[in-house]
Short mmCIF file of C-alpha atoms and ligand atoms in Angstrom, two decimals:
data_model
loop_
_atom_site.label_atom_id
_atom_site.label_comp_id
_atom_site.label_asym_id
_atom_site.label_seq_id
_atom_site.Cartn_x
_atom_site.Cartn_y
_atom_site.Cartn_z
CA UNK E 1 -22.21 -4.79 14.14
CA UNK E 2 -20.70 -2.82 11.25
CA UNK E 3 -19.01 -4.48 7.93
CA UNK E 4 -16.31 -1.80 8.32
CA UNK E 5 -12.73 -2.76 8.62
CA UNK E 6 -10.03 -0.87 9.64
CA UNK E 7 -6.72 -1.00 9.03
CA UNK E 8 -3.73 -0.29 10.85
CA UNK E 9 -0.43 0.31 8.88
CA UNK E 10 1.93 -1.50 12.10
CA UNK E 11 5.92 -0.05 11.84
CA UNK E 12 7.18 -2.43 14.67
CA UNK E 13 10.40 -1.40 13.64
CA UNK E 14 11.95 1.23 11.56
CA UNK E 15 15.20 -0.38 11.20
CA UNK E 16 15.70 -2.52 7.60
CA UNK E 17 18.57 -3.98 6.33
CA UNK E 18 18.97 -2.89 3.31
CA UNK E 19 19.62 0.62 1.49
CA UNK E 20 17.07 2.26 -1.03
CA UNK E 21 17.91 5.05 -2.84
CA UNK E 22 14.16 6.86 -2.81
CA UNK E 23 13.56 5.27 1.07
CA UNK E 24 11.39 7.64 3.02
CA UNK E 25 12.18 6.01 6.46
CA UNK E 26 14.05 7.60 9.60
CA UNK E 27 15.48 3.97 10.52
CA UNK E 28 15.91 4.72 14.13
CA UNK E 29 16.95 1.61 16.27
CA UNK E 30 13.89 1.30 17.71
CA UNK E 31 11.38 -1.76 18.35
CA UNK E 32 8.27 -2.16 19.76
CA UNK E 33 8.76 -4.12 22.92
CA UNK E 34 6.57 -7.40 23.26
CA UNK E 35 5.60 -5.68 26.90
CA UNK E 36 3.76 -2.74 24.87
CA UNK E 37 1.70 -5.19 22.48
CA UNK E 38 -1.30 -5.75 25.13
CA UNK E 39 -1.47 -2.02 25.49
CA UNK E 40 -1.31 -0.92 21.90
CA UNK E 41 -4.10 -4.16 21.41
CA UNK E 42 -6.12 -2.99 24.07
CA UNK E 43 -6.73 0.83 22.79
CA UNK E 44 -7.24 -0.70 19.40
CA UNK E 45 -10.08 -3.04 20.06
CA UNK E 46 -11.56 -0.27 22.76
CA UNK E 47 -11.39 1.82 19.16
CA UNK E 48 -13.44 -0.75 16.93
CA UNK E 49 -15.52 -1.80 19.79
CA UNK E 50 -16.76 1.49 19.79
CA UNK E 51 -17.14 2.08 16.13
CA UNK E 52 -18.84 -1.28 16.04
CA UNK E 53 -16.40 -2.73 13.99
CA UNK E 54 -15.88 -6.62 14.45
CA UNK E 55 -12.77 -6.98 12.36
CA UNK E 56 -9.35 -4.88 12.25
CA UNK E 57 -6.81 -5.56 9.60
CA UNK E 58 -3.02 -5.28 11.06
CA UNK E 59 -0.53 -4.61 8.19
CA UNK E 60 2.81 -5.51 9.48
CA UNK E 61 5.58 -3.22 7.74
CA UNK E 62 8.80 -1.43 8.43
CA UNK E 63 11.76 -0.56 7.95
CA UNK E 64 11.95 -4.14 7.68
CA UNK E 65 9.60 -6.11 9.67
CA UNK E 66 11.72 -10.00 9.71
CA UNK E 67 13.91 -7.77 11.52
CA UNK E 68 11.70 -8.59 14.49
CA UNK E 69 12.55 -12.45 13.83
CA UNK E 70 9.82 -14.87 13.67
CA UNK E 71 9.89 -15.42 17.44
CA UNK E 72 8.47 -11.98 17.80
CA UNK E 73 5.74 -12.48 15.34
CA UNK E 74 4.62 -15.86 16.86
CA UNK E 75 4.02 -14.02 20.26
CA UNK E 76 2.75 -10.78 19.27
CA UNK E 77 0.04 -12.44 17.38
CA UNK E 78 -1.03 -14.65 19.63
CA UNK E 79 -1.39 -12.17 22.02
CA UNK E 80 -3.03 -10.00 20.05
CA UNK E 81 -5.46 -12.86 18.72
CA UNK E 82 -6.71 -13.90 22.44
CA UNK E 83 -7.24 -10.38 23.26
CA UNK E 84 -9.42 -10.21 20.15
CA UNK E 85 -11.20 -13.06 20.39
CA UNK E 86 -11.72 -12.61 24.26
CA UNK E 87 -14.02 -9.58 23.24
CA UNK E 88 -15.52 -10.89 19.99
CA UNK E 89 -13.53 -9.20 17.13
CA UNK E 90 -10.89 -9.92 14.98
CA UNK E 91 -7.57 -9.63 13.72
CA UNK E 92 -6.33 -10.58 10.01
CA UNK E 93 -2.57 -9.87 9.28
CA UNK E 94 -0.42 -9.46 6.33
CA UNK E 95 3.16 -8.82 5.82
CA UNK E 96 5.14 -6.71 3.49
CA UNK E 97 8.65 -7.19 3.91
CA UNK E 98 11.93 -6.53 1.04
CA UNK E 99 12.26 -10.67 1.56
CA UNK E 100 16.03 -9.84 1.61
CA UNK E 101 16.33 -12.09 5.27
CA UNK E 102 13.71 -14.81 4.27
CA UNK E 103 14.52 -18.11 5.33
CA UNK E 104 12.11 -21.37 5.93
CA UNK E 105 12.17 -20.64 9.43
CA UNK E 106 9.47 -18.14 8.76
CA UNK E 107 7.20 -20.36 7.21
CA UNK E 108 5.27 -21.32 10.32
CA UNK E 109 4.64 -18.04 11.03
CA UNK E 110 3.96 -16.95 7.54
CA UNK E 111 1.33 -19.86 7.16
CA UNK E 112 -0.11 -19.93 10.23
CA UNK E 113 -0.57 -15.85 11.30
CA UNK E 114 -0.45 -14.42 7.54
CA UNK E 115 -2.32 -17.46 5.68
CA UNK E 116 0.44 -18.40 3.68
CA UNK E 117 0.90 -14.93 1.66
CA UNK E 118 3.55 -11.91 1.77
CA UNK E 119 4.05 -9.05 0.22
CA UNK E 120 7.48 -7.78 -1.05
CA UNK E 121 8.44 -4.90 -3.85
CA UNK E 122 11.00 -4.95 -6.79
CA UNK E 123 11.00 -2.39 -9.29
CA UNK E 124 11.82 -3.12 -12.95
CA UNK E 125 14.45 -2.43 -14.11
CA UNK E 126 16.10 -1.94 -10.20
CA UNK E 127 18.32 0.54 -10.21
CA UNK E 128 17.06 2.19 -6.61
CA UNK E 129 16.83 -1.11 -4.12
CA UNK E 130 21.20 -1.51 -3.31
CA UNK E 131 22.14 -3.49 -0.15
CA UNK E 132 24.94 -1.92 2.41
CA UNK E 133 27.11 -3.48 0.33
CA UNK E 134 26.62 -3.72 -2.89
CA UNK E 135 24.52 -1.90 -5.77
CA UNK E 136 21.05 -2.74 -7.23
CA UNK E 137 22.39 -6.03 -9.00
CA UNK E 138 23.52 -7.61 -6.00
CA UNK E 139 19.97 -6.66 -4.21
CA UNK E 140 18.25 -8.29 -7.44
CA UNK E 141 20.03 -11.07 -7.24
CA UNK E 142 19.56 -11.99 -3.67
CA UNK E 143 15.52 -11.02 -3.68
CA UNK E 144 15.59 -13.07 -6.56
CA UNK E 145 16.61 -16.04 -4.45
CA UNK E 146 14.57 -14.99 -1.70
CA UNK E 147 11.31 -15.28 -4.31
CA UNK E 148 12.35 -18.42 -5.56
CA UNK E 149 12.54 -19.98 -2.02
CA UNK E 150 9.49 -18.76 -0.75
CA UNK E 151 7.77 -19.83 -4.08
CA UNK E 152 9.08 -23.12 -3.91
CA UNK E 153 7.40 -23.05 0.03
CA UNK E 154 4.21 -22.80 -1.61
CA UNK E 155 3.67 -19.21 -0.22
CA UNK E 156 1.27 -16.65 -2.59
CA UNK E 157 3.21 -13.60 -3.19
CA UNK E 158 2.70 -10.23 -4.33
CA UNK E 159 4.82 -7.56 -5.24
CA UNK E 160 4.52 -4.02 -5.67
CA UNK E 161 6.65 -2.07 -8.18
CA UNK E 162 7.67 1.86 -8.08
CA UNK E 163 7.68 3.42 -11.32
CA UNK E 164 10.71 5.68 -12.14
CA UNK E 165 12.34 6.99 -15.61
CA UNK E 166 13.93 3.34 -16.30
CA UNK E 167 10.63 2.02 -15.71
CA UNK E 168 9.26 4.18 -18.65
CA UNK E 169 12.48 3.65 -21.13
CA UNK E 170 12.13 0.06 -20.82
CA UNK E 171 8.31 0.41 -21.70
CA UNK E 172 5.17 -1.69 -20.99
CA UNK E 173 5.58 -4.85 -22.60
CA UNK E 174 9.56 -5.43 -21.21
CA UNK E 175 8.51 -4.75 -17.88
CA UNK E 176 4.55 -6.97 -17.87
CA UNK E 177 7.07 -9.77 -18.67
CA UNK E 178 9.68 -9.28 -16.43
CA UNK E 179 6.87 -9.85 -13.75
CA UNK E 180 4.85 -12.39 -14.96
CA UNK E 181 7.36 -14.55 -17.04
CA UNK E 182 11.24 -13.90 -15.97
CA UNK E 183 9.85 -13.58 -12.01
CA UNK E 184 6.51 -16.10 -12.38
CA UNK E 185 4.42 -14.28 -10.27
CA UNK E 186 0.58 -13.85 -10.76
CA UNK E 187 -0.18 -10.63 -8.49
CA UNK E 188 1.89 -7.38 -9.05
CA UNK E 189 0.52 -3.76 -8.62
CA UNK E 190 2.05 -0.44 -9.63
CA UNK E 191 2.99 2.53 -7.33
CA UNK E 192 2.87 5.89 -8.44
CA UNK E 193 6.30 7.17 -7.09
CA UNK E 194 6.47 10.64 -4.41
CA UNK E 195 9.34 11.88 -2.65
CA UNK E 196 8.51 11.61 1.02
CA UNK E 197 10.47 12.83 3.86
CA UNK E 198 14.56 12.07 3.11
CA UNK E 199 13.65 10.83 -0.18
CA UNK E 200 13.32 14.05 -1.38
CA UNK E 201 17.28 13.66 -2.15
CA UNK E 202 16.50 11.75 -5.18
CA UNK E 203 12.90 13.53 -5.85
CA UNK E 204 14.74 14.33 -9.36
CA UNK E 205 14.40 10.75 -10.88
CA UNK E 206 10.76 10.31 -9.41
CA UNK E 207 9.21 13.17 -10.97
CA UNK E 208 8.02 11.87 -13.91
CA UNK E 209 6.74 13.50 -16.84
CA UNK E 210 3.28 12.90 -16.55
CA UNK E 211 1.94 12.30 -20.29
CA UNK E 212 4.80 9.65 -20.62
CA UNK E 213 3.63 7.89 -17.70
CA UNK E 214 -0.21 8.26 -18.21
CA UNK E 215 1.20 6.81 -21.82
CA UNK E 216 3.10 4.52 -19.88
CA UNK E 217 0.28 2.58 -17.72
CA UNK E 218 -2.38 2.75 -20.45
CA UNK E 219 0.12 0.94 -22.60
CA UNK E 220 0.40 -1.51 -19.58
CA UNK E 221 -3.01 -1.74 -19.33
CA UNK E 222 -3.46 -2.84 -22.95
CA UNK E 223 -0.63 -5.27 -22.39
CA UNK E 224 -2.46 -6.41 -19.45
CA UNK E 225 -6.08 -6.70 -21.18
CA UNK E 226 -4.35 -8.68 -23.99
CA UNK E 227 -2.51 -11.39 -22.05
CA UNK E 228 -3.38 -11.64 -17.98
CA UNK E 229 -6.28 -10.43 -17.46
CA UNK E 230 -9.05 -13.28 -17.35
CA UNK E 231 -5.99 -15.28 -17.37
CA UNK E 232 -5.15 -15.61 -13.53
CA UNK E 233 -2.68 -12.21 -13.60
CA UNK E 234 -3.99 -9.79 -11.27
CA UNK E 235 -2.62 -6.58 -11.72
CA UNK E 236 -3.34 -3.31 -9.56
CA UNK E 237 -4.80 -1.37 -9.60
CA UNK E 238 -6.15 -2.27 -13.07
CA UNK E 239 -8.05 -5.26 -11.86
CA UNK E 240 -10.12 -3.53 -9.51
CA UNK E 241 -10.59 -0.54 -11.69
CA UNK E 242 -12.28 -3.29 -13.77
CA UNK E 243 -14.38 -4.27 -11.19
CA UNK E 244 -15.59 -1.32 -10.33
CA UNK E 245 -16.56 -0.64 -13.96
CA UNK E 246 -18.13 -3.81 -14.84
CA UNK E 247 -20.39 -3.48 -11.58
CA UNK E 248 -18.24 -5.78 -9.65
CA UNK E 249 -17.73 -5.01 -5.66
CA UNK E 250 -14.31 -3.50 -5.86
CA UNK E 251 -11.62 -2.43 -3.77
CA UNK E 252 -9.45 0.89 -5.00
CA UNK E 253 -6.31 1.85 -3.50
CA UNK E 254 -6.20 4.28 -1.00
CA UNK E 255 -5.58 6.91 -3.17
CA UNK E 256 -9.15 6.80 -4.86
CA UNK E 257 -11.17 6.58 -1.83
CA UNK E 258 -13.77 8.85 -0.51
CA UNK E 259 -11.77 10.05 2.48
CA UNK E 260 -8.52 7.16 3.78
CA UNK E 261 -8.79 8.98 7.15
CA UNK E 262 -12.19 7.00 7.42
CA UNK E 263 -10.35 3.71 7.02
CA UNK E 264 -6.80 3.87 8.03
CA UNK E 265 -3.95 4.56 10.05
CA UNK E 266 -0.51 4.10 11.00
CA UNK E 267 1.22 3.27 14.02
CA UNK E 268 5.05 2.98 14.87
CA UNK E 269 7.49 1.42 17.44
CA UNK E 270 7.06 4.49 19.50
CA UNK E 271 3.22 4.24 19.49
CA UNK E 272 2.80 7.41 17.11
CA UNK E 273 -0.21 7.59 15.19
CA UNK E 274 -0.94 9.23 11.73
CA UNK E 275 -2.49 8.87 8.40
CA UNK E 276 0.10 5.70 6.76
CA UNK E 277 3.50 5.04 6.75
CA UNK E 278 4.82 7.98 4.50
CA UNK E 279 3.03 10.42 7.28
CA UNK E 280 4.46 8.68 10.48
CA UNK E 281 8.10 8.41 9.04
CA UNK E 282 8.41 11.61 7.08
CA UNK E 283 6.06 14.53 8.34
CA UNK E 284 6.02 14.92 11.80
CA UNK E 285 3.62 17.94 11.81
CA UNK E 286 0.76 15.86 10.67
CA UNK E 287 0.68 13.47 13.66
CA UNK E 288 -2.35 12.59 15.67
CA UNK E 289 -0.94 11.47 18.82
CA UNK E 290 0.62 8.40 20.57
CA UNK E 291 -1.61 5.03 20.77
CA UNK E 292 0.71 4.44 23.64
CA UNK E 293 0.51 7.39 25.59
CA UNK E 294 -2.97 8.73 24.84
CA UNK E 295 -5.59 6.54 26.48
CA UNK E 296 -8.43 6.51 24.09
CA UNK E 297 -7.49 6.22 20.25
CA UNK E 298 -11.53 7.03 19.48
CA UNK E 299 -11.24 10.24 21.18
CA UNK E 300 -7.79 10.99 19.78
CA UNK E 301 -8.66 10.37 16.28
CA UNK E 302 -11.98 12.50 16.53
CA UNK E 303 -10.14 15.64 17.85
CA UNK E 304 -6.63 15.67 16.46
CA UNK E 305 -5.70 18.54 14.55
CA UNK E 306 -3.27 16.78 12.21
CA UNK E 307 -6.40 14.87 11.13
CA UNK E 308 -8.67 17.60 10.56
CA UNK E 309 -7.02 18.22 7.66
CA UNK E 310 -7.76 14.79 5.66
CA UNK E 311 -11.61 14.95 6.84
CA UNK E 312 -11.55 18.50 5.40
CA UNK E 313 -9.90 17.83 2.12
CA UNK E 314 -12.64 16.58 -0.13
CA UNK E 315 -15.05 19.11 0.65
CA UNK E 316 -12.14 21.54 0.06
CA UNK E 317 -10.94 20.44 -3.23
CA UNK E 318 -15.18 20.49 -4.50
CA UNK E 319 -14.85 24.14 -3.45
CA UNK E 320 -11.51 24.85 -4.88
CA UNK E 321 -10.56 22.58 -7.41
CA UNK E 322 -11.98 21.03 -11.13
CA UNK E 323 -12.69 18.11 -9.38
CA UNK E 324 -16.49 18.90 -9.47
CA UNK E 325 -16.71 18.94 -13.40
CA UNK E 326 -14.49 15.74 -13.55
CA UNK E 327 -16.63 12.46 -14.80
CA UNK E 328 -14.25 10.52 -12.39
CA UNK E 329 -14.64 12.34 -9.30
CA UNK E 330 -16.71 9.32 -7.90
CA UNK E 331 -13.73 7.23 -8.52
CA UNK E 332 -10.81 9.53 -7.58
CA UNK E 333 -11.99 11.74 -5.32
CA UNK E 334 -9.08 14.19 -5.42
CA UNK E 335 -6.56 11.61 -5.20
CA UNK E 336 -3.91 11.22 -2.33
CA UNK E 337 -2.93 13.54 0.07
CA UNK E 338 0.91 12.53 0.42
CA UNK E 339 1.73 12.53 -3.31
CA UNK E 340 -0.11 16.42 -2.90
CA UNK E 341 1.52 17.44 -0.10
CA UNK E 342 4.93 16.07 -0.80
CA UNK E 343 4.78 17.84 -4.44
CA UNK E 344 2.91 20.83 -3.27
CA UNK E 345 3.53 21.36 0.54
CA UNK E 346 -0.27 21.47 1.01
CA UNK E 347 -2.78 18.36 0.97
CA UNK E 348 -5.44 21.18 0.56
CA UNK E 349 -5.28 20.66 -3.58
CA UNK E 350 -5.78 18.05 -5.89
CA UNK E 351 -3.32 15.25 -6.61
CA UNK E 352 -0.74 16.15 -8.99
CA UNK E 353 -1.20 12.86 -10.54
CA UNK E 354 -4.83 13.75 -12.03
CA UNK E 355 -3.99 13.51 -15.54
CA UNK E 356 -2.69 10.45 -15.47
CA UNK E 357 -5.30 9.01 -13.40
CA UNK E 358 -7.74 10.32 -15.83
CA UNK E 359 -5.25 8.48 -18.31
CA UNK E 360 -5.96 5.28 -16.44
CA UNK E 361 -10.20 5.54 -15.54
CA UNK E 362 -10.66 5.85 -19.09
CA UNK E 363 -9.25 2.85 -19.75
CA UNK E 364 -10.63 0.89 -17.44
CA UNK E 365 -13.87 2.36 -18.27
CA UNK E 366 -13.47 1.58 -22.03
CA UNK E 367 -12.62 -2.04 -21.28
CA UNK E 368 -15.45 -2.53 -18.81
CA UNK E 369 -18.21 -1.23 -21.40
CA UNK E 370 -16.54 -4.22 -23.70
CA UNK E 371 -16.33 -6.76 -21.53
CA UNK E 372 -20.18 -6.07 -20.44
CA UNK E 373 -21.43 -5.85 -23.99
CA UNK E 374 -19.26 -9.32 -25.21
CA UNK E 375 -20.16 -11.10 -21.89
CA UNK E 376 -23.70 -10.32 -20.35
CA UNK E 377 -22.86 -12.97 -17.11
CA UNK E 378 -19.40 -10.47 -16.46
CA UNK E 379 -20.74 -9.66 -12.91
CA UNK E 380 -19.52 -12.81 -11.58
CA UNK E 381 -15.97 -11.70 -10.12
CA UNK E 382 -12.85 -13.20 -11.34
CA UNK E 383 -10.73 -15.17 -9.12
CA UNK E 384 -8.08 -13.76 -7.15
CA UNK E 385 -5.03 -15.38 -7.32
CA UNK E 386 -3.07 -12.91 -5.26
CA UNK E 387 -2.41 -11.83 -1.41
CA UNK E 388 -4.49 -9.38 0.50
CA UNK E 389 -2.59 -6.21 -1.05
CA UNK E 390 -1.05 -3.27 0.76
CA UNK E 391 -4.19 -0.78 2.12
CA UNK E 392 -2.19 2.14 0.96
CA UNK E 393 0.13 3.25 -1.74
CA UNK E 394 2.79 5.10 0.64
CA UNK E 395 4.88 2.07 0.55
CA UNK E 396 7.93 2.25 -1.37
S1 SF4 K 1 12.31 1.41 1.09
FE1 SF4 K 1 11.81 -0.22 2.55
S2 SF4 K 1 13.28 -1.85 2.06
FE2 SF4 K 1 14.08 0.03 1.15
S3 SF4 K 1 15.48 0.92 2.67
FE3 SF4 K 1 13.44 1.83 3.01
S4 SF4 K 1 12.48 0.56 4.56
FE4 SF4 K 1 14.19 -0.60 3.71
S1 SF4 K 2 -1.01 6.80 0.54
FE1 SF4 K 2 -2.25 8.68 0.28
S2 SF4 K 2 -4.36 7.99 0.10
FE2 SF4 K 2 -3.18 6.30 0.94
S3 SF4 K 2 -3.47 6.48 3.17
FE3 SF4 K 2 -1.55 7.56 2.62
S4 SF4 K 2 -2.18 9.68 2.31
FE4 SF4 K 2 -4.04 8.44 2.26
S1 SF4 K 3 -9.08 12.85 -11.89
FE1 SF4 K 3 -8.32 14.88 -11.33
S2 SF4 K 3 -10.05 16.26 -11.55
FE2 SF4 K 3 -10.85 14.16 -11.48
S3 SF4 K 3 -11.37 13.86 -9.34
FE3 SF4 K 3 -9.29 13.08 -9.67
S4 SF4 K 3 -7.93 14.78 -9.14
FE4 SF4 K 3 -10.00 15.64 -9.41
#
């Protein structure tokens, strides 16, 4: 049986309860029905049964997935983990949720189906997370809460931040320590921001200029080097930049792999299939069908014209693009189709973001050469003291 995993981006909802500015969700009142969850398990484990896969990760996202209530979770799970188990495979879940409706109640649920870790986002400083009522302070403040409870629970959290202008004004060092000393955490990763689907309103404060930010995250990656890393602060995608350069089995975003059509794909309450949650909730030209309605996801994903497109794309971008001369095409491989396609109205081109990847791999590659020459035993992998993190970078 194969070491693969796949991942499934899982939108039981697109409802949330709160109001971000750069959101690229439709938040229909919609929920998957416990009464679809053997179906939609069934055509997934039919999928990795035939690809030979023994284990499928389920990331559990919205909307706002404790809108389901714990309840839910507790019986979709199990149901989904007998099915599973019944024909040999396995599920592993995770959670990303906006924490804004944690209470203990969850923390069955969260220990026993999610192994005691979550994943939630702030961005510093917040100026684009606001409640219904009530602007990004009175979000911050609440989440705040929310972190400090489920801390204090003894759950492992990680948290993914946006970039936007105020992320840049504040620079590097003001927002490392807002992270890892005002909020105590020891796993954060930075987003690349895109304006997806209705976010497009606010597309203004998200495109940023692209030497400040590439001048941006190396700066963060200095600050990084300097104080967490080594030092039990895991920071993506940094850390696993510096795996990959020190030799180190590593696991890049989405954005830098060969192909994520090989590895991923997101499903919502309706059953609708595509590449990850930007593509389900914001473009609905690039779907690949309905896990619900279509009876064989193996045969759906293999012929679905929506998905041509992502097998195609690398080959394309060799043709059409630089990316063939670039030293970090084994790393980047074009980038991500959303942040292309949502900039350029084509995924058929390289990621807008280049330079500033660039930016980044030659930082990471500068600090792996050091830390093999200073320390010849550097293959041994640090710890990680983080949760699982998100497969891909749509998430806002
Ligand atoms: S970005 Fe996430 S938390 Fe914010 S409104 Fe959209 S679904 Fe809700
Ligand atoms: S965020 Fe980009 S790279 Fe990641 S799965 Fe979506 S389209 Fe692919
Ligand atoms: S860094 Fe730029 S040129 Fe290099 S592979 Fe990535 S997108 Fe292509």
């Amino acid at each position: 049986m194969s070491n693969r995993v796949f991942s499934v981006i899982l939108l039981p909802t697109a409802e949330c309860n709160v109001a971000c500015t750069y959101c690229f969700e439709h938040k229909e009142p919609h929920r998957l029905s416990l009464g679809l969850v053997p179906r939609l398990t069934g055509r997934l484990l039919d999928h990795i049964e035939h690809e030979g896969i023994k284990e499928c990760e389920i990331y559990w996202q919205g909307g706002e997935v404790m809108i389901m209530g714990p309840a839910w979770f507790v019986e979709a799970g199990q149901l989904m983990d007998a099915a599973a188990a019944a024909r040999g495979r396995r599920f592993t879940h995770y959670l990303q949720t906006n924490l804004i409706s944690y209470t203990p109640v969850w923390n069955d649920v969260l220990f026993n189906m999610f192994g005691g870790s979550l994943g939630t986002s702030m961005d510093y400083p917040n100026d684009h997370r606001k409640l219904f009522k009530g602007g990004p302070a009175a979000y911050t403040t609440l989440w705040t809460q929310r972190l400090r409870e489920a801390q204090a629970a003894g759950l492992q959290i990680g948290v993914i931040a946006v970039l936007h202008q105020g992320s840049l004004e504040v620079g590097p060092e003001a927002f490392y320590r807002y992270y890892t000393e005002e909020l105590g955490l020891t796993s954060f990763q930075v987003n690349t921001p895109f304006p997806g689907g209705p976010a497009k309103a606010v597309a203004a404060e998200f495109d940023l200029d692209k030497v400040a930010l590439g001048e941006f995250l190396g700066g963060l990656f200095d600050v990084w080097m300097e104080r967490g890393h080594g030092r039990g602060i895991s920071l993506g995608p940094f850390d696993e930049l510096i795996h990959h350069f020190t030799g180190v089995p590593s696991r890049l975003p989405c954005i830098w792999k060969e192909n994520c059509s090989n590895q991923f794909i997101s499903i919502d309450a309706k059953g609708t299939v595509a590449q990850c949650d930007c593509w389900v909730t914001s473009y609905p030209e690039s779907f690949f069908g309905n896990v619900l309605r279509d009876p064989n996801l193996t045969d759906m994903l293999s012929t679905s014209p929506g998905r041509r497109q992502f097998v195609e794309r690398p080959k394309h971008l060799v043709e059409h693009e630089d990316c063939l001369e670039c030293r970090f095409l084994s790393i980047c491989h074009g980038g991500c189709p959303v942040r292309t396609y949502s900039a350029l109205g084509t995924m058929l081109a390289k990621d807008p973001y280049c330079e500033v990847y660039k930016v980044i791999f030659a930082r990471a590659e500068k600090y792996g050469r050091a830390l093999l020459l200073s320390q010849p035993g550097a293959k041994a992998p640090p710890p990680r003291s983080g949760p699982a993190r998100l497969p891909t970078a749509a998430t806002p």
